[in-house]
Amino acid sequence: MKRITLFIIFSAFIVSLVGVAGFAQQTANPLLDELKSQDANIRARAVRDIGNSGDTSSVQALTAALNDPSPKVRKEIIVALAKLHTNESLDGLVSATRDSDPDVRTMAVEAVVGWYTGNVPSTGFRGAVKKSYNGALNWFQTDTTHIRPGMTVDPKTVAALEAVMEDTRSIEASRDAARGLGILLARPAVPALVKASHSPDAGLAVNALDALSKIKDISAGPEVTDLLDSPSKDVRRAACITIGVLRTKSAAPKLQEIYQTDTDGDTRKAALDGLAFIGDPASYPVFIKALWSQDKDERAYAAEGLARIRDPKAGANLEKRMKIEKDAGVKLALLFAQVSIGETEHLRDLVDALTSRTRGDVARSYLIELTRQKSLLNAVYSYLNDSNATIRRQLCVVLMYSGDASSLPHLSPLTHDRNSDVAAAALGATQAIRSRASA
């Protein structure tokens, strides 16, 4: 009787396994069968539909299909893997950075970086237009995009982007890889980025310099000072700013010479910007003079330079300039300088500027820098209870970059803020601070 009972139980178990297998077979994504179609358009449409469906069980099949003979299909697979966003899909995206087609490789680089930033690449005309616009934009302004503090980047991702950057047969992919390494704050890639900054291709060199600015490894500063003499104006300008961001004080005399003698106006302004980041007291007379320039950018850089020198004797000049200044951006830089030299009565005005649609992010960057001074970090805590949700949210972001253990009790109530954006920002700041502490 006992044997019969065991046989019945075992039989039922086998039947259940067969049933589960049959169920799994019945519920497998039918779109996967279309990946075997002879028509590339059908395969591409199937991949697109799988990506939009959110079916993460299809990641393995999509990764295997990265050897599809059609670049169009492979691009759609990259987009789908980016949308499905699993660790396994990241492996597929990394492998796609070695694709034989330059355009596919470029899209794979964008997708790998986007896996960490949340940006999914797009195919077709809209994607091409967006990429062309962003590429042009990078030549005119510094890109400040990067991952949040405390986020861990898989070493295989960094290695893959380095490999693409160094393979200059596809220069567009190389440029994007250099930019991506900066976005991912990939400190291990600094030596490779220094080498890339000396590339004969100005676009790659500029992107590598911008990446070094984001990573902020000051050891790289002396390694790129020779680029202040680059024959490319774009590289020279980027080098001026990067050397400043990296606080390469030994380069200050050269930057001052460029500001005072270079025939190109944009290069002169870049040199002054670099000097402002360094904040060398020896540049004080240069900043005081530039505070009265006819150029609003030069006035703003001068104020920022005085903010970093932190010499209270600049107060009279700052106040005098503020009384007649008309430009909102320069006024904000003047507030930054006034607070930095100890005139903390202006802190409220700087905090209020966080609500500006056009200047809010600039005010935030100034506050991030200011709150690295302990006294000013303590001073901003009282504004975390402001009735304006934008101020509360922006200050949480400030603390994400400059807060310390003392910030955690002040952030804790905001993780339950009635405004969901504020709560999310407070949680992000808390995680970043704890990550820094553990590191």
Tab-separated table of C-alpha atoms in Angstrom:
chain	number	residue	atom	x	y	z
A	1	MET	CA	0.000	0.000	0.000
A	2	LYS	CA	2.850	2.324	0.889
A	3	ARG	CA	4.530	1.633	-2.480
A	4	ILE	CA	1.294	2.391	-4.343
A	5	THR	CA	0.891	5.682	-2.464
A	6	LEU	CA	4.489	6.724	-3.287
A	7	PHE	CA	3.933	5.791	-6.930
A	8	ILE	CA	0.806	7.950	-7.079
A	9	ILE	CA	2.611	10.912	-5.494
A	10	PHE	CA	5.587	10.534	-7.850
A	11	SER	CA	3.279	10.290	-10.870
A	12	ALA	CA	1.432	13.403	-9.803
A	13	PHE	CA	4.777	15.224	-9.460
A	14	ILE	CA	5.802	14.212	-12.992
A	15	VAL	CA	2.449	15.295	-14.369
A	16	SER	CA	2.786	18.665	-12.632
A	17	LEU	CA	6.256	19.193	-14.143
A	18	VAL	CA	4.925	18.386	-17.601
A	19	GLY	CA	2.061	20.774	-17.010
A	20	VAL	CA	4.402	23.604	-15.949
A	21	ALA	CA	6.611	22.968	-18.977
A	22	GLY	CA	3.581	22.986	-21.231
A	23	PHE	CA	2.339	26.206	-19.664
A	24	ALA	CA	5.730	27.849	-20.088
A	25	GLN	CA	5.802	26.722	-23.712
A	26	GLN	CA	2.340	28.132	-24.289
A	27	THR	CA	3.198	31.498	-22.662
A	28	ALA	CA	6.560	32.036	-24.415
A	29	ASN	CA	6.493	35.330	-26.322
A	30	PRO	CA	5.150	34.455	-29.819
A	31	LEU	CA	7.049	37.432	-31.234
A	32	LEU	CA	10.282	35.485	-30.768
A	33	ASP	CA	9.275	33.233	-33.667
A	34	GLU	CA	9.235	36.273	-35.942
A	35	LEU	CA	12.958	36.784	-35.274
A	36	LYS	CA	13.475	33.834	-37.637
A	37	SER	CA	11.666	35.544	-40.509
A	38	GLN	CA	13.509	36.038	-43.804
A	39	ASP	CA	12.178	39.620	-43.918
A	40	ALA	CA	14.355	42.096	-41.977
A	41	ASN	CA	11.407	44.485	-41.611
A	42	ILE	CA	9.366	41.794	-39.863
A	43	ARG	CA	12.289	40.968	-37.563
A	44	ALA	CA	12.816	44.648	-36.747
A	45	ARG	CA	9.101	45.144	-35.985
A	46	ALA	CA	9.057	42.066	-33.756
A	47	VAL	CA	12.062	43.327	-31.795
A	48	ARG	CA	10.443	46.730	-31.393
A	49	ASP	CA	7.237	45.150	-30.087
A	50	ILE	CA	9.170	42.967	-27.643
A	51	GLY	CA	10.972	46.022	-26.280
A	52	ASN	CA	7.707	47.898	-25.852
A	53	SER	CA	6.077	44.875	-24.189
A	54	GLY	CA	8.470	44.911	-21.216
A	55	ASP	CA	8.967	41.134	-21.506
A	56	THR	CA	12.319	40.681	-19.717
A	57	SER	CA	12.197	36.912	-20.321
A	58	SER	CA	13.080	37.692	-23.955
A	59	VAL	CA	16.422	39.331	-23.124
A	60	GLN	CA	18.451	36.179	-23.744
A	61	ALA	CA	16.869	35.621	-27.145
A	62	LEU	CA	17.389	39.260	-28.111
A	63	THR	CA	21.039	39.116	-27.068
A	64	ALA	CA	21.530	35.994	-29.181
A	65	ALA	CA	19.975	37.839	-32.126
A	66	LEU	CA	22.670	40.548	-32.028
A	67	ASN	CA	24.370	38.583	-34.807
A	68	ASP	CA	21.454	39.385	-37.143
A	69	PRO	CA	22.779	40.251	-40.631
A	70	SER	CA	20.745	43.478	-40.764
A	71	PRO	CA	22.169	46.596	-39.002
A	72	LYS	CA	18.607	47.898	-38.832
A	73	VAL	CA	17.522	44.890	-36.790
A	74	ARG	CA	20.589	45.073	-34.562
A	75	LYS	CA	19.828	48.735	-33.792
A	76	GLU	CA	16.270	47.806	-32.808
A	77	ILE	CA	17.677	45.064	-30.548
A	78	ILE	CA	19.883	47.625	-28.809
A	79	VAL	CA	16.897	49.888	-28.173
A	80	ALA	CA	14.829	46.940	-26.914
A	81	LEU	CA	17.580	45.771	-24.553
A	82	ALA	CA	17.925	49.316	-23.245
A	83	LYS	CA	14.183	49.495	-22.552
A	84	LEU	CA	14.094	46.104	-20.805
A	85	HIS	CA	16.958	47.278	-18.565
A	86	THR	CA	18.170	44.130	-16.795
A	87	ASN	CA	21.695	43.109	-15.826
A	88	GLU	CA	21.555	40.552	-18.618
A	89	SER	CA	20.507	43.224	-21.110
A	90	LEU	CA	23.530	45.307	-20.073
A	91	ASP	CA	25.741	42.345	-20.997
A	92	GLY	CA	24.122	42.332	-24.421
A	93	LEU	CA	24.629	46.072	-24.858
A	94	VAL	CA	28.290	45.789	-23.873
A	95	SER	CA	28.805	43.071	-26.481
A	96	ALA	CA	27.111	45.305	-29.078
A	97	THR	CA	29.826	47.960	-28.588
A	98	ARG	CA	32.068	45.569	-30.572
A	99	ASP	CA	29.675	45.440	-33.547
A	100	SER	CA	31.280	45.626	-37.003
A	101	ASP	CA	28.951	48.433	-38.120
A	102	PRO	CA	30.051	51.929	-36.912
A	103	ASP	CA	26.486	53.223	-36.534
A	104	VAL	CA	25.416	50.174	-34.531
A	105	ARG	CA	28.491	50.552	-32.348
A	106	THR	CA	27.690	54.226	-31.755
A	107	MET	CA	24.123	53.387	-30.742
A	108	ALA	CA	25.409	50.651	-28.413
A	109	VAL	CA	27.658	53.185	-26.671
A	110	GLU	CA	24.696	55.527	-26.199
A	111	ALA	CA	22.606	52.657	-24.821
A	112	VAL	CA	25.306	51.461	-22.400
A	113	VAL	CA	25.640	54.956	-20.940
A	114	GLY	CA	21.855	55.350	-20.949
A	115	TRP	CA	21.503	52.132	-18.958
A	116	TYR	CA	22.920	54.108	-16.010
A	117	THR	CA	21.316	57.501	-16.721
A	118	GLY	CA	17.888	56.241	-17.765
A	119	ASN	CA	18.123	57.601	-21.328
A	120	VAL	CA	17.044	55.166	-24.039
A	121	PRO	CA	18.411	55.776	-27.575
A	122	SER	CA	16.045	56.157	-30.494
A	123	THR	CA	16.305	54.944	-34.079
A	124	GLY	CA	15.239	56.505	-37.337
A	125	PHE	CA	15.031	60.166	-38.349
A	126	ARG	CA	14.121	61.556	-34.913
A	127	GLY	CA	17.101	59.852	-33.323
A	128	ALA	CA	19.455	61.129	-36.026
A	129	VAL	CA	18.194	64.707	-35.708
A	130	LYS	CA	18.451	64.625	-31.916
A	131	LYS	CA	21.982	63.241	-32.086
A	132	SER	CA	23.043	65.855	-34.655
A	133	TYR	CA	21.598	68.672	-32.525
A	134	ASN	CA	23.251	67.424	-29.343
A	135	GLY	CA	26.562	67.013	-31.154
A	136	ALA	CA	26.431	70.620	-32.351
A	137	LEU	CA	25.390	71.843	-28.920
A	138	ASN	CA	28.435	70.260	-27.291
A	139	TRP	CA	30.687	72.609	-29.231
A	140	PHE	CA	29.086	75.681	-27.680
A	141	GLN	CA	28.512	74.809	-24.043
A	142	THR	CA	29.875	72.517	-21.391
A	143	ASP	CA	27.816	69.377	-20.865
A	144	THR	CA	27.093	68.857	-17.166
A	145	THR	CA	25.269	65.511	-17.459
A	146	HIS	CA	26.574	62.751	-15.218
A	147	ILE	CA	25.355	59.947	-12.990
A	148	ARG	CA	24.320	60.660	-9.436
A	149	PRO	CA	26.922	60.346	-6.648
A	150	GLY	CA	27.292	56.874	-5.182
A	151	MET	CA	26.117	54.997	-8.288
A	152	THR	CA	28.322	51.987	-9.064
A	153	VAL	CA	29.416	51.378	-12.645
A	154	ASP	CA	30.347	47.861	-13.711
A	155	PRO	CA	34.075	47.685	-14.679
A	156	LYS	CA	33.149	45.836	-17.866
A	157	THR	CA	31.188	48.903	-18.949
A	158	VAL	CA	34.194	51.173	-18.471
A	159	ALA	CA	36.473	48.719	-20.281
A	160	ALA	CA	34.054	48.501	-23.220
A	161	LEU	CA	33.820	52.286	-23.582
A	162	GLU	CA	37.605	52.628	-23.354
A	163	ALA	CA	37.985	50.087	-26.151
A	164	VAL	CA	35.527	51.985	-28.370
A	165	MET	CA	37.216	55.314	-27.620
A	166	GLU	CA	40.612	53.944	-28.601
A	167	ASP	CA	39.302	52.387	-31.834
A	168	THR	CA	39.241	55.570	-33.911
A	169	ARG	CA	38.202	53.806	-37.129
A	170	SER	CA	34.708	54.963	-36.156
A	171	ILE	CA	35.379	58.462	-34.881
A	172	GLU	CA	31.752	59.202	-33.974
A	173	ALA	CA	31.634	56.166	-31.700
A	174	SER	CA	34.998	57.167	-30.192
A	175	ARG	CA	33.731	60.660	-29.427
A	176	ASP	CA	30.553	59.293	-27.830
A	177	ALA	CA	32.561	56.802	-25.763
A	178	ALA	CA	34.778	59.585	-24.395
A	179	ARG	CA	31.704	61.606	-23.502
A	180	GLY	CA	30.128	58.520	-21.903
A	181	LEU	CA	33.149	57.887	-19.692
A	182	GLY	CA	32.707	61.388	-18.316
A	183	ILE	CA	28.985	60.905	-17.735
A	184	LEU	CA	29.751	57.693	-15.826
A	185	LEU	CA	32.476	59.466	-13.789
A	186	ALA	CA	34.826	56.635	-14.773
A	187	ARG	CA	37.944	57.432	-12.763
A	188	PRO	CA	39.789	54.268	-13.942
A	189	ALA	CA	39.585	55.665	-17.484
A	190	VAL	CA	41.534	58.858	-16.669
A	191	PRO	CA	44.834	57.727	-18.277
A	192	ALA	CA	42.995	56.715	-21.466
A	193	LEU	CA	41.108	60.028	-21.495
A	194	VAL	CA	44.341	61.995	-21.107
A	195	LYS	CA	45.680	60.137	-24.150
A	196	ALA	CA	42.451	60.781	-26.081
A	197	SER	CA	42.608	64.489	-25.224
A	198	HIS	CA	45.735	64.617	-27.395
A	199	SER	CA	43.957	63.063	-30.385
A	200	PRO	CA	44.349	64.813	-33.742
A	201	ASP	CA	40.547	64.721	-33.948
A	202	ALA	CA	39.331	67.877	-32.210
A	203	GLY	CA	35.907	66.413	-31.397
A	204	LEU	CA	37.413	63.452	-29.570
A	205	ALA	CA	39.927	65.674	-27.777
A	206	VAL	CA	37.220	68.096	-26.616
A	207	ASN	CA	34.972	65.282	-25.371
A	208	ALA	CA	37.892	63.695	-23.510
A	209	LEU	CA	38.713	67.020	-21.849
A	210	ASP	CA	35.068	67.517	-20.891
A	211	ALA	CA	35.056	63.994	-19.392
A	212	LEU	CA	38.133	64.822	-17.312
A	213	SER	CA	36.314	67.933	-16.061
A	214	LYS	CA	33.435	65.775	-14.851
A	215	ILE	CA	35.618	63.127	-13.189
A	216	LYS	CA	37.718	65.824	-11.456
A	217	ASP	CA	40.838	63.735	-10.879
A	218	ILE	CA	43.247	66.614	-10.235
A	219	SER	CA	46.254	64.460	-11.116
A	220	ALA	CA	45.238	64.819	-14.772
A	221	GLY	CA	45.626	68.604	-14.770
A	222	PRO	CA	49.400	68.774	-15.391
A	223	GLU	CA	49.024	66.082	-18.076
A	224	VAL	CA	46.877	68.336	-20.292
A	225	THR	CA	48.438	71.789	-19.775
A	226	ASP	CA	50.365	71.407	-23.031
A	227	LEU	CA	47.007	71.595	-24.828
A	228	LEU	CA	46.844	75.303	-23.981
A	229	ASP	CA	49.091	75.629	-27.048
A	230	SER	CA	46.963	73.360	-29.268
A	231	PRO	CA	46.547	74.540	-32.873
A	232	SER	CA	42.804	73.860	-32.505
A	233	LYS	CA	40.831	76.733	-30.984
A	234	ASP	CA	38.178	74.305	-29.743
A	235	VAL	CA	40.751	72.165	-27.951
A	236	ARG	CA	42.494	75.219	-26.529
A	237	ARG	CA	39.239	76.560	-25.108
A	238	ALA	CA	38.270	73.195	-23.629
A	239	ALA	CA	41.746	72.837	-22.115
A	240	CYS	CA	41.464	76.260	-20.462
A	241	ILE	CA	38.280	75.223	-18.680
A	242	THR	CA	39.360	71.660	-17.824
A	243	ILE	CA	42.669	72.823	-16.362
A	244	GLY	CA	40.710	75.301	-14.266
A	245	VAL	CA	38.169	72.734	-13.061
A	246	LEU	CA	41.067	70.457	-12.081
A	247	ARG	CA	42.520	73.376	-10.054
A	248	THR	CA	45.899	73.190	-11.790
A	249	LYS	CA	47.426	76.182	-10.035
A	250	SER	CA	50.725	75.879	-11.899
A	251	ALA	CA	48.870	76.759	-15.110
A	252	ALA	CA	47.448	80.043	-13.761
A	253	PRO	CA	50.221	82.252	-15.229
A	254	LYS	CA	49.680	80.712	-18.687
A	255	LEU	CA	45.910	81.186	-18.434
A	256	GLN	CA	46.417	84.794	-17.400
A	257	GLU	CA	48.672	85.332	-20.413
A	258	ILE	CA	46.044	83.834	-22.743
A	259	TYR	CA	43.321	86.032	-21.240
A	260	GLN	CA	45.373	89.163	-21.683
A	261	THR	CA	46.936	88.520	-25.115
A	262	ASP	CA	45.010	85.958	-27.189
A	263	THR	CA	43.406	87.378	-30.320
A	264	ASP	CA	40.325	85.131	-30.068
A	265	GLY	CA	37.628	86.512	-27.788
A	266	ASP	CA	36.091	83.131	-26.904
A	267	THR	CA	39.508	81.720	-26.004
A	268	ARG	CA	40.186	84.708	-23.759
A	269	LYS	CA	36.876	84.122	-21.965
A	270	ALA	CA	37.660	80.411	-21.577
A	271	ALA	CA	41.005	81.348	-19.989
A	272	LEU	CA	39.267	83.686	-17.548
A	273	ASP	CA	36.769	80.932	-16.756
A	274	GLY	CA	39.679	78.582	-16.036
A	275	LEU	CA	41.315	81.173	-13.795
A	276	ALA	CA	38.015	81.591	-11.941
A	277	PHE	CA	37.866	77.864	-11.164
A	278	ILE	CA	41.440	77.871	-9.852
A	279	GLY	CA	40.794	80.906	-7.627
A	280	ASP	CA	44.464	81.766	-7.160
A	281	PRO	CA	44.909	84.873	-4.960
A	282	ALA	CA	47.519	86.057	-7.474
A	283	SER	CA	44.646	86.511	-9.955
A	284	TYR	CA	42.784	88.939	-7.661
A	285	PRO	CA	43.729	92.082	-9.676
A	286	VAL	CA	42.668	90.352	-12.901
A	287	PHE	CA	39.226	89.574	-11.463
A	288	ILE	CA	38.719	93.054	-10.033
A	289	LYS	CA	39.465	94.575	-13.436
A	290	ALA	CA	37.270	92.059	-15.284
A	291	LEU	CA	34.408	92.864	-12.907
A	292	TRP	CA	34.007	96.066	-14.934
A	293	SER	CA	34.275	94.472	-18.373
A	294	GLN	CA	31.731	95.318	-21.056
A	295	ASP	CA	31.247	91.559	-21.548
A	296	LYS	CA	28.699	89.982	-19.184
A	297	ASP	CA	30.420	86.570	-19.271
A	298	GLU	CA	33.699	88.104	-18.173
A	299	ARG	CA	31.935	89.899	-15.321
A	300	ALA	CA	30.354	86.623	-14.185
A	301	TYR	CA	33.696	84.753	-14.334
A	302	ALA	CA	35.347	87.557	-12.398
A	303	ALA	CA	32.737	87.288	-9.639
A	304	GLU	CA	33.185	83.499	-9.521
A	305	GLY	CA	36.950	83.914	-9.262
A	306	LEU	CA	36.561	86.328	-6.351
A	307	ALA	CA	34.165	83.857	-4.705
A	308	ARG	CA	36.859	81.166	-4.769
A	309	ILE	CA	39.616	83.451	-3.541
A	310	ARG	CA	37.325	84.319	-0.601
A	311	ASP	CA	39.053	87.603	0.226
A	312	PRO	CA	36.695	89.894	2.216
A	313	LYS	CA	38.369	93.005	0.798
A	314	ALA	CA	36.509	92.326	-2.465
A	315	GLY	CA	33.239	93.212	-0.734
A	316	ALA	CA	33.214	96.886	-1.700
A	317	ASN	CA	33.770	96.150	-5.393
A	318	LEU	CA	31.130	93.431	-5.381
A	319	GLU	CA	28.552	95.703	-3.768
A	320	LYS	CA	29.343	98.546	-6.154
A	321	ARG	CA	28.981	96.252	-9.168
A	322	MET	CA	25.736	94.779	-7.831
A	323	LYS	CA	24.124	98.230	-7.610
A	324	ILE	CA	24.505	98.861	-11.336
A	325	GLU	CA	24.415	95.312	-12.738
A	326	LYS	CA	21.524	94.576	-15.107
A	327	ASP	CA	22.226	90.977	-16.145
A	328	ALA	CA	20.533	88.295	-14.021
A	329	GLY	CA	23.319	85.771	-14.525
A	330	VAL	CA	26.002	88.177	-13.382
A	331	LYS	CA	23.875	89.176	-10.377
A	332	LEU	CA	23.708	85.517	-9.376
A	333	ALA	CA	27.505	85.197	-9.632
A	334	LEU	CA	27.872	88.338	-7.511
A	335	LEU	CA	25.613	86.795	-4.846
A	336	PHE	CA	27.795	83.677	-4.935
A	337	ALA	CA	30.861	85.813	-4.312
A	338	GLN	CA	29.254	87.867	-1.552
A	339	VAL	CA	28.143	84.779	0.382
A	340	SER	CA	31.531	83.135	-0.147
A	341	ILE	CA	33.474	86.034	1.361
A	342	GLY	CA	31.303	85.915	4.475
A	343	GLU	CA	28.349	88.184	3.694
A	344	THR	CA	25.830	85.472	4.606
A	345	GLU	CA	22.911	87.905	4.669
A	346	HIS	CA	22.763	87.285	0.904
A	347	LEU	CA	22.266	83.521	1.327
A	348	ARG	CA	18.475	83.894	1.308
A	349	ASP	CA	18.608	85.575	-2.118
A	350	LEU	CA	20.753	82.742	-3.491
A	351	VAL	CA	18.339	80.127	-2.111
A	352	ASP	CA	15.370	81.974	-3.629
A	353	ALA	CA	17.114	81.825	-7.012
A	354	LEU	CA	16.637	78.028	-6.942
A	355	THR	CA	13.059	78.623	-8.118
A	356	SER	CA	14.183	80.315	-11.336
A	357	ARG	CA	13.431	78.285	-14.465
A	358	THR	CA	16.454	79.692	-16.279
A	359	ARG	CA	18.927	80.180	-13.410
A	360	GLY	CA	17.864	77.599	-10.835
A	361	ASP	CA	20.482	75.028	-11.795
A	362	VAL	CA	23.236	77.673	-11.712
A	363	ALA	CA	22.147	78.743	-8.228
A	364	ARG	CA	22.204	75.086	-7.190
A	365	SER	CA	25.771	74.623	-8.464
A	366	TYR	CA	26.871	77.692	-6.498
A	367	LEU	CA	25.210	76.349	-3.356
A	368	ILE	CA	26.843	72.944	-3.808
A	369	GLU	CA	30.211	74.659	-3.819
A	370	LEU	CA	29.409	76.991	-0.932
A	371	THR	CA	28.061	74.250	1.331
A	372	ARG	CA	31.409	72.472	1.244
A	373	GLN	CA	32.193	75.088	3.901
A	374	LYS	CA	30.839	73.614	7.119
A	375	SER	CA	29.395	76.907	8.370
A	376	LEU	CA	27.357	77.369	5.193
A	377	LEU	CA	26.283	73.722	5.171
A	378	ASN	CA	24.806	74.287	8.623
A	379	ALA	CA	23.218	77.532	7.443
A	380	VAL	CA	21.179	75.955	4.630
A	381	TYR	CA	19.470	73.414	6.883
A	382	SER	CA	16.912	75.991	8.001
A	383	TYR	CA	15.742	76.414	4.390
A	384	LEU	CA	14.862	72.720	4.062
A	385	ASN	CA	11.532	73.559	5.678
A	386	ASP	CA	10.714	76.253	3.097
A	387	SER	CA	7.092	76.334	1.938
A	388	ASN	CA	8.257	76.225	-1.693
A	389	ALA	CA	8.628	72.621	-2.869
A	390	THR	CA	11.156	73.584	-5.572
A	391	ILE	CA	13.478	75.033	-2.939
A	392	ARG	CA	13.152	71.922	-0.780
A	393	ARG	CA	13.844	69.635	-3.745
A	394	GLN	CA	16.789	71.657	-5.054
A	395	LEU	CA	18.391	71.811	-1.610
A	396	CYS	CA	18.114	68.038	-1.330
A	397	VAL	CA	20.115	67.820	-4.563
A	398	VAL	CA	22.660	70.247	-3.099
A	399	LEU	CA	23.076	67.952	-0.098
A	400	MET	CA	23.366	64.923	-2.364
A	401	TYR	CA	26.686	66.409	-3.520
A	402	SER	CA	27.953	68.289	-0.478
A	403	GLY	CA	26.114	66.908	2.552
A	404	ASP	CA	27.687	64.865	5.332
A	405	ALA	CA	26.500	62.828	8.302
A	406	SER	CA	25.115	65.967	9.939
A	407	SER	CA	22.705	66.330	7.000
A	408	LEU	CA	20.938	63.002	7.532
A	409	PRO	CA	18.645	64.062	10.425
A	410	HIS	CA	17.546	67.083	8.380
A	411	LEU	CA	16.851	64.973	5.298
A	412	SER	CA	14.941	62.256	7.143
A	413	PRO	CA	11.586	64.126	7.425
A	414	LEU	CA	11.791	65.102	3.746
A	415	THR	CA	11.901	61.466	2.640
A	416	HIS	CA	8.193	61.504	3.596
A	417	ASP	CA	7.492	64.943	2.112
A	418	ARG	CA	3.994	65.547	0.765
A	419	ASN	CA	5.614	66.369	-2.578
A	420	SER	CA	6.803	63.143	-4.227
A	421	ASP	CA	9.645	64.871	-6.104
A	422	VAL	CA	10.995	66.274	-2.846
A	423	ALA	CA	10.736	62.870	-1.164
A	424	ALA	CA	12.600	61.207	-4.045
A	425	ALA	CA	15.349	63.855	-3.954
A	426	ALA	CA	15.706	63.500	-0.180
A	427	LEU	CA	16.013	59.730	-0.508
A	428	GLY	CA	18.636	60.130	-3.247
A	429	ALA	CA	20.623	62.551	-1.106
A	430	THR	CA	20.472	60.199	1.884
A	431	GLN	CA	21.729	57.294	-0.187
A	432	ALA	CA	24.562	59.364	-1.684
A	433	ILE	CA	25.741	60.608	1.706
A	434	ARG	CA	25.727	57.106	3.146
A	435	SER	CA	27.593	55.832	0.108
A	436	ARG	CA	30.303	58.475	0.590
A	437	ALA	CA	30.555	57.601	4.277
A	438	SER	CA	30.975	53.897	3.572
A	439	ALA	CA	33.565	54.609	0.871
